[in-house]
Amino acid sequence: MALTATEPAASTGSFGPATALSCRECGQRVELGPTFACEFCFGPLEVAYDFTPGAVTRESIARGPKNIWRYAGLLPVPADVADLPNMNPGLTPLVRADRLAAELGLRSLHVKDDSANPTHSFKDRVVAMAVEAARTFGFRTLSCSSTGNLAGAVGAAAARAGFESCVFIPAGLEEGKVVMAAVYGGKVVAIDGNYDDVNRFCSELIGDPAGEDWGFVNVNLRPYYGEGSKTLAYEIAEQLGWRLPEQIIIPIASGSQLTKIDKGFQELIALGLVEDRPYRIFGAQATGCSPVARAWEAGHDVIQPVKPDTIAKSLAIGNPADGPYVLDICRRTGGSVVHVGDDAIVDSIKLLARTEGVFAETAGGVTTGVLRALVADGVLDPEASTVVLNTGDGLKTLNAVADSGVTATIKPSLDAFKGAGLV
Ligand SMILES: Cc1ncc(COP(=O)(O)O)c(C=O)c1O
Ligand SMILES: [Zn+2]
């Protein structure tokens, strides 16, 4: 097939305050480049910064665009990033969830509703970062292994920014996610296997001439991609009036998002943008794919991979790359990692919809289900300010709540309405 995309716009090629990639295991530093594993110990690389004190203030952030680029000074992107063609996600609502709080017996609860992003999941944040890195490194094709939401986010961002795209998903994903990935005109390849098979395949493809010139947002661009999740931490703090929440519940697939929200909170403290007060991070998994929660329960430091079997397909990663770091963070902050079954996920989607008018995908059912379990077990402090993440849109996982439908079908007459027992 002929290439149809225009050339991606050029950027200044600067990474802002980022200075290097550093190994999370051995601390070795390497130049900023399209790499993701330490050549000394194979540990994961992450972006390291040299922030100039006072360069980013609450006021400078408030003057910025109404999207993630208001935090550009804390991200590995050029200062003019807001002028480049990108999906410009972020600044999604932090919904004050008084009715759900009352039902659960909590004093202060908010739902961070990240379904309000351009492709209806938090993945637009991470992809926006990867797009800027891909532009700088001169890639023309964007790719990823995806549990569904990422594929849609990559397809849309590639279309907007003028990249080709070819994304890989496990066969059998929800129709809403497949259509959403395909409609932007890129290639969508379903692999006969689960996400972990797709991920392994992508690692092979990246070492082959067929894929070596591609920017895989969650493989060779993973250090940059991951930084996008820090913006959730920044936004939550800003929307709470520059305070950290005392308790937060975050879904886990690979675990990247959870680790980067913690990194974001730590940066805000280090930069003096919020008061240094303790916060507890809780990880949420579906019972049918709960390798991190199982390790937590067993008190292990290593994750035993599992074969996923759950309706929460977006979280169905059986061998999560960041699992051990999630365990460290939940331990350090006094949180925990908890799993809930598919029935509780469905009930929790409905509870969130009924009490707050937020229609979550199954991942939001997982976090809300874990919130309920933590309250029921007396783990959460009911007086503490609590945030629960909804990271995706219920319209993409309609089947999970397919038993919700019309209350009655009647003839168009008052008699029929009155006779139907509705009033
Ligand atoms: C809706 C949704 N929430 C949360 C996650 C978890 O992301 P992570 O892999 O960073 O743990 C995903 C990942 O695909 C997702 O699609
Ligand atoms: Zn290393």
CSV table of C-alpha atoms and ligand atoms in Angstrom, one decimal:
chain,number,residue,atom,x,y,z
A,1,MET,CA,0.0,0.0,0.0
A,2,ALA,CA,1.3,3.5,-0.8
A,3,LEU,CA,2.2,5.8,2.0
A,4,THR,CA,-0.5,8.4,2.2
A,5,ALA,CA,0.5,10.4,5.3
A,6,THR,CA,2.1,13.7,4.9
A,7,GLU,CA,5.4,14.2,6.6
A,8,PRO,CA,5.1,14.8,10.4
A,9,ALA,CA,5.8,18.5,11.2
A,10,ALA,CA,9.3,19.2,12.4
A,11,SER,CA,9.9,20.3,16.0
A,12,THR,CA,12.9,22.1,17.6
A,13,GLY,CA,14.0,18.6,18.6
A,14,SER,CA,14.4,19.7,22.2
A,15,PHE,CA,13.4,17.7,25.2
A,16,GLY,CA,12.8,20.7,27.5
A,17,PRO,CA,14.0,20.0,31.0
A,18,ALA,CA,14.9,16.3,30.3
A,19,THR,CA,18.6,15.6,30.4
A,20,ALA,CA,19.1,11.9,30.0
A,21,LEU,CA,17.6,8.4,30.2
A,22,SER,CA,18.5,6.7,33.4
A,23,CYS,CA,18.2,3.1,34.4
A,24,ARG,CA,15.7,2.4,37.2
A,25,GLU,CA,17.8,-0.5,38.4
A,26,CYS,CA,21.5,0.6,38.3
A,27,GLY,CA,21.1,4.3,37.7
A,28,GLN,CA,23.3,4.3,34.6
A,29,ARG,CA,22.6,7.3,32.4
A,30,VAL,CA,22.5,7.4,28.6
A,31,GLU,CA,21.7,10.0,26.0
A,32,LEU,CA,18.0,10.7,25.2
A,33,GLY,CA,17.3,8.4,22.3
A,34,PRO,CA,14.8,5.8,21.1
A,35,THR,CA,15.9,3.1,23.6
A,36,PHE,CA,14.2,1.6,26.5
A,37,ALA,CA,16.5,-1.0,28.2
A,38,CYS,CA,19.8,-0.4,30.0
A,39,GLU,CA,22.7,-1.9,28.1
A,40,PHE,CA,24.4,-2.8,31.4
A,41,CYS,CA,21.7,-4.6,33.4
A,42,PHE,CA,18.6,-4.6,31.0
A,43,GLY,CA,16.7,-2.6,33.5
A,44,PRO,CA,14.0,-0.2,32.2
A,45,LEU,CA,15.1,3.3,31.3
A,46,GLU,CA,13.2,6.4,32.4
A,47,VAL,CA,13.5,10.1,31.7
A,48,ALA,CA,15.7,12.1,34.1
A,49,TYR,CA,15.4,15.9,34.4
A,50,ASP,CA,17.3,18.9,35.6
A,51,PHE,CA,14.5,21.3,36.7
A,52,THR,CA,15.5,24.9,37.1
A,53,PRO,CA,14.1,26.0,40.5
A,54,GLY,CA,11.3,28.5,40.1
A,55,ALA,CA,11.0,27.9,36.3
A,56,VAL,CA,7.6,26.3,36.7
A,57,THR,CA,5.2,27.9,39.1
A,58,ARG,CA,1.5,27.5,39.9
A,59,GLU,CA,1.0,30.8,38.1
A,60,SER,CA,2.9,29.9,35.0
A,61,ILE,CA,0.9,26.6,34.8
A,62,ALA,CA,-2.4,28.5,35.2
A,63,ARG,CA,-1.4,30.7,32.2
A,64,GLY,CA,-0.8,27.7,30.0
A,65,PRO,CA,-3.1,25.9,27.6
A,66,LYS,CA,-6.1,24.0,28.8
A,67,ASN,CA,-4.5,20.6,28.2
A,68,ILE,CA,-1.5,18.6,29.2
A,69,TRP,CA,0.9,21.1,27.6
A,70,ARG,CA,0.3,23.5,30.6
A,71,TYR,CA,2.8,21.2,32.3
A,72,ALA,CA,5.3,21.2,29.3
A,73,GLY,CA,8.0,22.6,31.6
A,74,LEU,CA,7.9,19.3,33.5
A,75,LEU,CA,7.8,17.0,30.5
A,76,PRO,CA,10.4,15.8,27.9
A,77,VAL,CA,8.9,18.1,25.1
A,78,PRO,CA,10.0,21.3,23.4
A,79,ALA,CA,8.7,24.6,24.8
A,80,ASP,CA,6.6,25.2,21.6
A,81,VAL,CA,4.9,21.8,21.8
A,82,ALA,CA,1.4,23.4,22.0
A,83,ASP,CA,1.9,24.7,18.4
A,84,LEU,CA,2.6,21.3,16.9
A,85,PRO,CA,-0.2,19.0,15.6
A,86,ASN,CA,-1.1,16.8,18.5
A,87,MET,CA,-4.4,15.6,20.1
A,88,ASN,CA,-3.8,17.9,23.0
A,89,PRO,CA,-5.4,15.7,25.7
A,90,GLY,CA,-5.9,16.4,29.4
A,91,LEU,CA,-7.5,18.7,31.8
A,92,THR,CA,-10.3,16.3,32.2
A,93,PRO,CA,-12.9,16.8,34.9
A,94,LEU,CA,-12.2,15.9,38.5
A,95,VAL,CA,-15.8,15.2,39.5
A,96,ARG,CA,-16.8,15.8,43.1
A,97,ALA,CA,-18.5,12.5,43.8
A,98,ASP,CA,-20.7,13.4,46.8
A,99,ARG,CA,-23.5,11.0,46.1
A,100,LEU,CA,-21.1,8.0,45.7
A,101,ALA,CA,-19.2,9.2,48.8
A,102,ALA,CA,-22.5,9.3,50.8
A,103,GLU,CA,-23.4,5.8,49.6
A,104,LEU,CA,-20.0,4.5,50.7
A,105,GLY,CA,-19.6,6.5,53.9
A,106,LEU,CA,-16.7,8.6,52.7
A,107,ARG,CA,-16.3,12.3,53.5
A,108,SER,CA,-14.4,13.5,50.4
A,109,LEU,CA,-14.4,11.6,47.1
A,110,HIS,CA,-13.5,12.7,43.6
A,111,VAL,CA,-13.6,10.8,40.3
A,112,LYS,CA,-10.9,11.8,37.8
A,113,ASP,CA,-12.8,11.2,34.6
A,114,ASP,CA,-10.3,10.5,31.9
A,115,SER,CA,-12.9,9.2,29.6
A,116,ALA,CA,-13.2,12.9,28.6
A,117,ASN,CA,-10.0,12.7,26.5
A,118,PRO,CA,-10.1,12.9,22.6
A,119,THR,CA,-10.2,9.1,22.1
A,120,HIS,CA,-12.0,8.5,25.4
A,121,SER,CA,-9.2,7.1,27.5
A,122,PHE,CA,-6.1,8.2,29.4
A,123,LYS,CA,-4.0,6.7,26.7
A,124,ASP,CA,-4.2,10.0,24.7
A,125,ARG,CA,-1.8,11.5,27.4
A,126,VAL,CA,0.9,8.9,26.9
A,127,VAL,CA,0.6,8.8,23.1
A,128,ALA,CA,0.8,12.6,23.0
A,129,MET,CA,4.3,12.3,24.6
A,130,ALA,CA,5.4,9.5,22.3
A,131,VAL,CA,4.3,11.5,19.2
A,132,GLU,CA,6.6,14.3,20.2
A,133,ALA,CA,9.5,11.9,20.7
A,134,ALA,CA,8.8,10.1,17.4
A,135,ARG,CA,8.8,13.5,15.6
A,136,THR,CA,12.2,14.4,17.1
A,137,PHE,CA,13.7,11.0,16.3
A,138,GLY,CA,12.4,11.1,12.7
A,139,PHE,CA,10.1,8.1,12.8
A,140,ARG,CA,7.4,8.1,10.1
A,141,THR,CA,5.3,5.2,11.4
A,142,LEU,CA,3.7,4.8,14.8
A,143,SER,CA,3.0,1.4,16.3
A,144,CYS,CA,2.1,-0.3,19.5
A,145,SER,CA,0.9,-3.4,21.2
A,146,SER,CA,-2.4,-2.6,22.8
A,147,THR,CA,-5.2,-4.0,24.9
A,148,GLY,CA,-7.5,-1.7,22.9
A,149,ASN,CA,-7.5,1.8,24.1
A,150,LEU,CA,-3.9,2.5,23.1
A,151,ALA,CA,-4.6,1.3,19.5
A,152,GLY,CA,-7.3,4.0,19.2
A,153,ALA,CA,-5.1,6.7,20.7
A,154,VAL,CA,-2.2,5.9,18.4
A,155,GLY,CA,-4.5,5.7,15.3
A,156,ALA,CA,-6.0,9.1,16.0
A,157,ALA,CA,-2.7,10.8,17.0
A,158,ALA,CA,-1.0,9.4,13.9
A,159,ALA,CA,-3.8,10.8,11.7
A,160,ARG,CA,-3.6,14.2,13.3
A,161,ALA,CA,0.2,14.5,13.2
A,162,GLY,CA,0.8,13.0,9.8
A,163,PHE,CA,2.3,9.6,10.7
A,164,GLU,CA,1.5,6.3,9.2
A,165,SER,CA,0.3,3.8,11.8
A,166,CYS,CA,0.2,0.1,12.3
A,167,VAL,CA,-1.1,-1.2,15.6
A,168,PHE,CA,-1.3,-4.7,17.1
A,169,ILE,CA,-4.1,-6.0,19.3
A,170,PRO,CA,-5.1,-9.4,20.6
A,171,ALA,CA,-8.0,-11.0,18.6
A,172,GLY,CA,-11.4,-10.9,20.2
A,173,LEU,CA,-11.3,-7.3,21.7
A,174,GLU,CA,-14.5,-5.4,22.2
A,175,GLU,CA,-16.1,-4.1,18.9
A,176,GLY,CA,-16.0,-0.5,20.1
A,177,LYS,CA,-12.2,-0.6,20.6
A,178,VAL,CA,-11.5,-2.3,17.3
A,179,VAL,CA,-13.7,0.2,15.3
A,180,MET,CA,-12.2,3.1,17.2
A,181,ALA,CA,-8.7,1.9,16.3
A,182,ALA,CA,-9.5,1.3,12.6
A,183,VAL,CA,-11.6,4.4,11.7
A,184,TYR,CA,-8.6,6.7,11.6
A,185,GLY,CA,-7.3,4.9,8.5
A,186,GLY,CA,-4.2,3.2,9.9
A,187,LYS,CA,-3.5,-0.6,9.8
A,188,VAL,CA,-5.0,-2.6,12.7
A,189,VAL,CA,-3.6,-6.1,13.0
A,190,ALA,CA,-5.3,-8.7,15.3
A,191,ILE,CA,-3.0,-11.4,16.6
A,192,ASP,CA,-4.3,-14.8,17.5
A,193,GLY,CA,-3.2,-14.7,21.1
A,194,ASN,CA,-3.4,-12.6,24.3
A,195,TYR,CA,-1.8,-9.2,25.0
A,196,ASP,CA,1.4,-10.8,26.2
A,197,ASP,CA,1.7,-12.7,22.9
A,198,VAL,CA,1.1,-9.4,21.0
A,199,ASN,CA,3.8,-7.7,23.1
A,200,ARG,CA,6.3,-10.5,22.5
A,201,PHE,CA,5.6,-10.3,18.8
A,202,CYS,CA,6.2,-6.5,18.8
A,203,SER,CA,9.6,-7.0,20.5
A,204,GLU,CA,10.5,-9.4,17.7
A,205,LEU,CA,9.3,-7.0,15.0
A,206,ILE,CA,11.3,-4.1,16.4
A,207,GLY,CA,14.5,-6.1,15.9
A,208,ASP,CA,13.5,-7.0,12.3
A,209,PRO,CA,14.0,-4.8,9.2
A,210,ALA,CA,10.2,-4.8,8.8
A,211,GLY,CA,9.8,-2.8,12.0
A,212,GLU,CA,13.2,-1.3,12.9
A,213,ASP,CA,12.3,2.2,11.6
A,214,TRP,CA,9.0,2.4,13.5
A,215,GLY,CA,8.2,4.3,16.7
A,216,PHE,CA,6.5,1.7,19.0
A,217,VAL,CA,5.0,4.1,21.5
A,218,ASN,CA,5.1,1.5,24.4
A,219,VAL,CA,8.4,-0.2,23.4
A,220,ASN,CA,11.2,1.9,22.0
A,221,LEU,CA,9.5,5.2,22.9
A,222,ARG,CA,8.3,3.8,26.3
A,223,PRO,CA,10.4,6.1,28.5
A,224,TYR,CA,8.7,9.2,26.9
A,225,TYR,CA,5.3,7.6,26.6
A,226,GLY,CA,5.3,6.8,30.3
A,227,GLU,CA,5.9,10.4,31.3
A,228,GLY,CA,2.4,11.3,29.9
A,229,SER,CA,0.8,9.7,33.0
A,230,LYS,CA,2.5,12.2,35.2
A,231,THR,CA,0.1,14.7,33.9
A,232,LEU,CA,-2.7,12.9,35.8
A,233,ALA,CA,-0.9,13.6,39.0
A,234,TYR,CA,-0.3,17.2,38.2
A,235,GLU,CA,-3.9,17.8,37.2
A,236,ILE,CA,-5.4,16.1,40.2
A,237,ALA,CA,-3.2,18.2,42.5
A,238,GLU,CA,-4.0,21.4,40.6
A,239,GLN,CA,-7.7,20.6,40.6
A,240,LEU,CA,-7.7,19.9,44.3
A,241,GLY,CA,-6.3,23.5,44.8
A,242,TRP,CA,-2.6,22.4,44.7
A,243,ARG,CA,-2.9,19.6,47.3
A,244,LEU,CA,-2.2,15.9,46.9
A,245,PRO,CA,-5.1,13.5,47.6
A,246,GLU,CA,-4.6,11.5,50.7
A,247,GLN,CA,-5.7,8.2,49.0
A,248,ILE,CA,-5.9,7.4,45.3
A,249,ILE,CA,-7.0,4.2,43.5
A,250,ILE,CA,-5.3,3.5,40.2
A,251,PRO,CA,-5.9,0.6,37.7
A,252,ILE,CA,-3.0,-1.6,36.8
A,253,ALA,CA,-2.3,-3.3,33.4
A,254,SER,CA,1.4,-2.9,32.8
A,255,GLY,CA,1.6,-0.8,36.0
A,256,SER,CA,3.2,2.2,34.1
A,257,GLN,CA,0.4,4.6,34.9
A,258,LEU,CA,0.6,4.0,38.7
A,259,THR,CA,4.4,4.4,38.8
A,260,LYS,CA,4.2,7.7,36.9
A,261,ILE,CA,1.5,9.2,39.0
A,262,ASP,CA,3.7,8.6,42.0
A,263,LYS,CA,6.6,10.1,40.1
A,264,GLY,CA,4.4,13.2,39.3
A,265,PHE,CA,3.5,13.6,43.0
A,266,GLN,CA,7.1,13.3,44.0
A,267,GLU,CA,8.1,16.0,41.5
A,268,LEU,CA,5.4,18.4,42.7
A,269,ILE,CA,6.7,18.0,46.3
A,270,ALA,CA,10.4,18.4,45.2
A,271,LEU,CA,9.5,21.5,43.3
A,272,GLY,CA,7.6,23.0,46.2
A,273,LEU,CA,4.3,23.1,44.1
A,274,VAL,CA,2.5,21.2,46.8
A,275,GLU,CA,3.0,20.6,50.5
A,276,ASP,CA,4.9,17.4,51.4
A,277,ARG,CA,2.1,15.4,53.0
A,278,PRO,CA,1.7,11.6,53.0
A,279,TYR,CA,-0.5,10.0,50.3
A,280,ARG,CA,-1.5,6.3,49.9
A,281,ILE,CA,-1.6,4.7,46.5
A,282,PHE,CA,-3.8,1.7,45.9
A,283,GLY,CA,-3.5,-0.5,42.8
A,284,ALA,CA,-6.6,-2.1,41.3
A,285,GLN,CA,-6.8,-5.3,39.2
A,286,ALA,CA,-9.5,-7.7,38.0
A,287,THR,CA,-9.4,-11.0,39.7
A,288,GLY,CA,-9.2,-12.7,36.3
A,289,CYS,CA,-5.9,-10.9,35.7
A,290,SER,CA,-4.4,-10.1,39.0
A,291,PRO,CA,-0.7,-11.0,39.0
A,292,VAL,CA,0.3,-7.9,40.9
A,293,ALA,CA,-2.4,-8.2,43.5
A,294,ARG,CA,-1.5,-11.9,44.0
A,295,ALA,CA,2.1,-11.0,44.6
A,296,TRP,CA,1.0,-8.4,47.1
A,297,GLU,CA,-1.2,-10.9,48.9
A,298,ALA,CA,1.7,-13.4,49.0
A,299,GLY,CA,4.2,-10.8,50.1
A,300,HIS,CA,6.4,-11.5,47.1
A,301,ASP,CA,8.7,-9.1,45.2
A,302,VAL,CA,8.5,-10.9,41.9
A,303,ILE,CA,5.4,-11.2,39.7
A,304,GLN,CA,4.2,-14.7,38.6
A,305,PRO,CA,2.7,-14.2,35.1
A,306,VAL,CA,-0.9,-15.3,34.6
A,307,LYS,CA,-3.2,-16.1,31.6
A,308,PRO,CA,-5.9,-13.4,31.7
A,309,ASP,CA,-9.6,-14.2,31.8
A,310,THR,CA,-11.7,-11.2,32.7
A,311,ILE,CA,-14.2,-8.8,31.1
A,312,ALA,CA,-11.7,-6.0,32.0
A,313,LYS,CA,-9.8,-6.5,28.7
A,314,SER,CA,-8.0,-3.2,28.8
A,315,LEU,CA,-6.3,-4.3,32.0
A,316,ALA,CA,-5.6,-7.9,30.8
A,317,ILE,CA,-1.8,-7.9,30.9
A,318,GLY,CA,-0.6,-11.2,32.4
A,319,ASN,CA,3.1,-10.3,32.7
A,320,PRO,CA,3.1,-6.6,33.7
A,321,ALA,CA,6.5,-4.9,33.1
A,322,ASP,CA,6.2,-2.4,36.0
A,323,GLY,CA,4.6,-4.8,38.5
A,324,PRO,CA,7.6,-4.9,40.9
A,325,TYR,CA,7.8,-1.1,40.9
A,326,VAL,CA,4.0,-1.0,41.7
A,327,LEU,CA,4.6,-3.3,44.7
A,328,ASP,CA,7.4,-1.0,45.9
A,329,ILE,CA,5.3,2.2,45.6
A,330,CYS,CA,2.2,0.7,47.3
A,331,ARG,CA,4.4,-0.6,50.1
A,332,ARG,CA,6.2,2.7,50.5
A,333,THR,CA,3.0,4.8,50.6
A,334,GLY,CA,1.0,2.6,52.9
A,335,GLY,CA,-1.4,1.5,50.2
A,336,SER,CA,-2.1,-2.0,48.8
A,337,VAL,CA,-3.0,-3.9,45.6
A,338,VAL,CA,-6.5,-5.4,45.5
A,339,HIS,CA,-8.5,-7.3,42.9
A,340,VAL,CA,-12.2,-7.6,42.3
A,341,GLY,CA,-14.2,-10.1,40.2
A,342,ASP,CA,-16.2,-9.5,37.0
A,343,ASP,CA,-19.6,-9.4,38.8
A,344,ALA,CA,-18.3,-6.7,41.1
A,345,ILE,CA,-16.8,-4.8,38.1
A,346,VAL,CA,-20.3,-4.8,36.4
A,347,ASP,CA,-22.0,-3.7,39.6
A,348,SER,CA,-19.5,-1.0,40.1
A,349,ILE,CA,-19.9,0.4,36.6
A,350,LYS,CA,-23.6,0.7,37.3
A,351,LEU,CA,-23.1,2.2,40.8
A,352,LEU,CA,-20.8,4.9,39.4
A,353,ALA,CA,-23.2,5.7,36.6
A,354,ARG,CA,-26.3,5.7,38.9
A,355,THR,CA,-24.7,7.9,41.6
A,356,GLU,CA,-22.4,10.3,39.5
A,357,GLY,CA,-23.5,10.1,35.9
A,358,VAL,CA,-20.1,8.8,34.9
A,359,PHE,CA,-20.2,5.9,32.5
A,360,ALA,CA,-17.0,4.0,33.0
A,361,GLU,CA,-15.4,1.2,30.9
A,362,THR,CA,-14.5,-2.0,32.7
A,363,ALA,CA,-11.3,-0.5,34.0
A,364,GLY,CA,-13.3,2.1,35.9
A,365,GLY,CA,-15.5,-0.7,37.2
A,366,VAL,CA,-12.3,-2.2,38.5
A,367,THR,CA,-11.2,0.9,40.4
A,368,THR,CA,-14.7,1.6,41.7
A,369,GLY,CA,-15.0,-2.0,42.8
A,370,VAL,CA,-11.7,-1.8,44.6
A,371,LEU,CA,-12.8,1.4,46.2
A,372,ARG,CA,-15.8,-0.4,47.6
A,373,ALA,CA,-13.8,-3.4,48.7
A,374,LEU,CA,-11.3,-1.1,50.5
A,375,VAL,CA,-14.1,0.7,52.3
A,376,ALA,CA,-15.8,-2.6,53.2
A,377,ASP,CA,-12.6,-3.9,54.7
A,378,GLY,CA,-11.9,-0.8,56.7
A,379,VAL,CA,-8.7,-0.1,54.9
A,380,LEU,CA,-9.5,3.4,53.6
A,381,ASP,CA,-9.7,6.3,56.1
A,382,PRO,CA,-13.3,7.6,55.5
A,383,GLU,CA,-12.2,11.1,56.6
A,384,ALA,CA,-9.3,11.4,54.1
A,385,SER,CA,-9.6,13.0,50.7
A,386,THR,CA,-9.9,10.2,48.2
A,387,VAL,CA,-9.6,10.1,44.4
A,388,VAL,CA,-10.6,7.2,42.2
A,389,LEU,CA,-9.6,7.1,38.5
A,390,ASN,CA,-11.9,6.3,35.6
A,391,THR,CA,-9.5,5.8,32.7
A,392,GLY,CA,-11.9,4.9,29.9
A,393,ASP,CA,-15.3,5.3,28.4
A,394,GLY,CA,-18.2,2.9,29.0
A,395,LEU,CA,-19.3,3.2,25.4
A,396,LYS,CA,-16.3,1.1,24.4
A,397,THR,CA,-17.3,-1.8,26.6
A,398,LEU,CA,-21.1,-1.8,26.2
A,399,ASN,CA,-21.3,-5.6,26.4
A,400,ALA,CA,-20.3,-5.5,30.1
A,401,VAL,CA,-23.6,-3.8,30.9
A,402,ALA,CA,-25.7,-5.2,28.0
A,403,ASP,CA,-28.5,-6.1,30.5
A,404,SER,CA,-29.2,-2.4,30.8
A,405,GLY,CA,-31.8,-1.4,28.3
A,406,VAL,CA,-35.3,0.0,27.8
A,407,THR,CA,-37.6,-0.2,30.9
A,408,ALA,CA,-40.6,-1.0,28.7
A,409,THR,CA,-41.7,-1.0,25.1
A,410,ILE,CA,-45.2,0.4,24.7
A,411,LYS,CA,-47.8,1.6,22.2
A,412,PRO,CA,-47.8,5.4,21.8
A,413,SER,CA,-50.8,6.0,24.0
A,414,LEU,CA,-51.4,7.3,27.6
A,415,ASP,CA,-53.3,4.1,28.4
A,416,ALA,CA,-50.4,2.0,27.4
A,417,PHE,CA,-48.0,4.1,29.5
A,418,LYS,CA,-50.2,4.0,32.6
A,419,GLY,CA,-50.8,0.3,32.1
A,420,ALA,CA,-47.2,-0.5,32.0
A,421,GLY,CA,-46.7,-0.1,35.8
A,422,LEU,CA,-44.1,2.7,35.4
A,423,VAL,CA,-45.9,5.4,37.4
B,1,LIG,C1,-8.6,2.1,30.3
B,1,LIG,C2,-7.3,1.8,30.8
B,1,LIG,N1,-7.0,2.0,32.1
B,1,LIG,C3,-5.8,1.7,32.6
B,1,LIG,C4,-4.8,1.0,31.9
B,1,LIG,C5,-3.5,0.7,32.6
B,1,LIG,O1,-2.4,1.1,32.1
B,1,LIG,P1,-0.9,0.7,32.5
B,1,LIG,O2,-0.5,-0.3,31.5
B,1,LIG,O3,-0.2,2.0,32.5
B,1,LIG,O4,-1.0,0.1,33.9
B,1,LIG,C6,-5.1,0.7,30.5
B,1,LIG,C7,-4.1,0.1,29.7
B,1,LIG,O5,-4.3,-0.4,28.6
B,1,LIG,C8,-6.3,1.1,30.0
B,1,LIG,O6,-6.6,0.9,28.7
B,2,ZN,ZN,21.0,-0.7,34.4
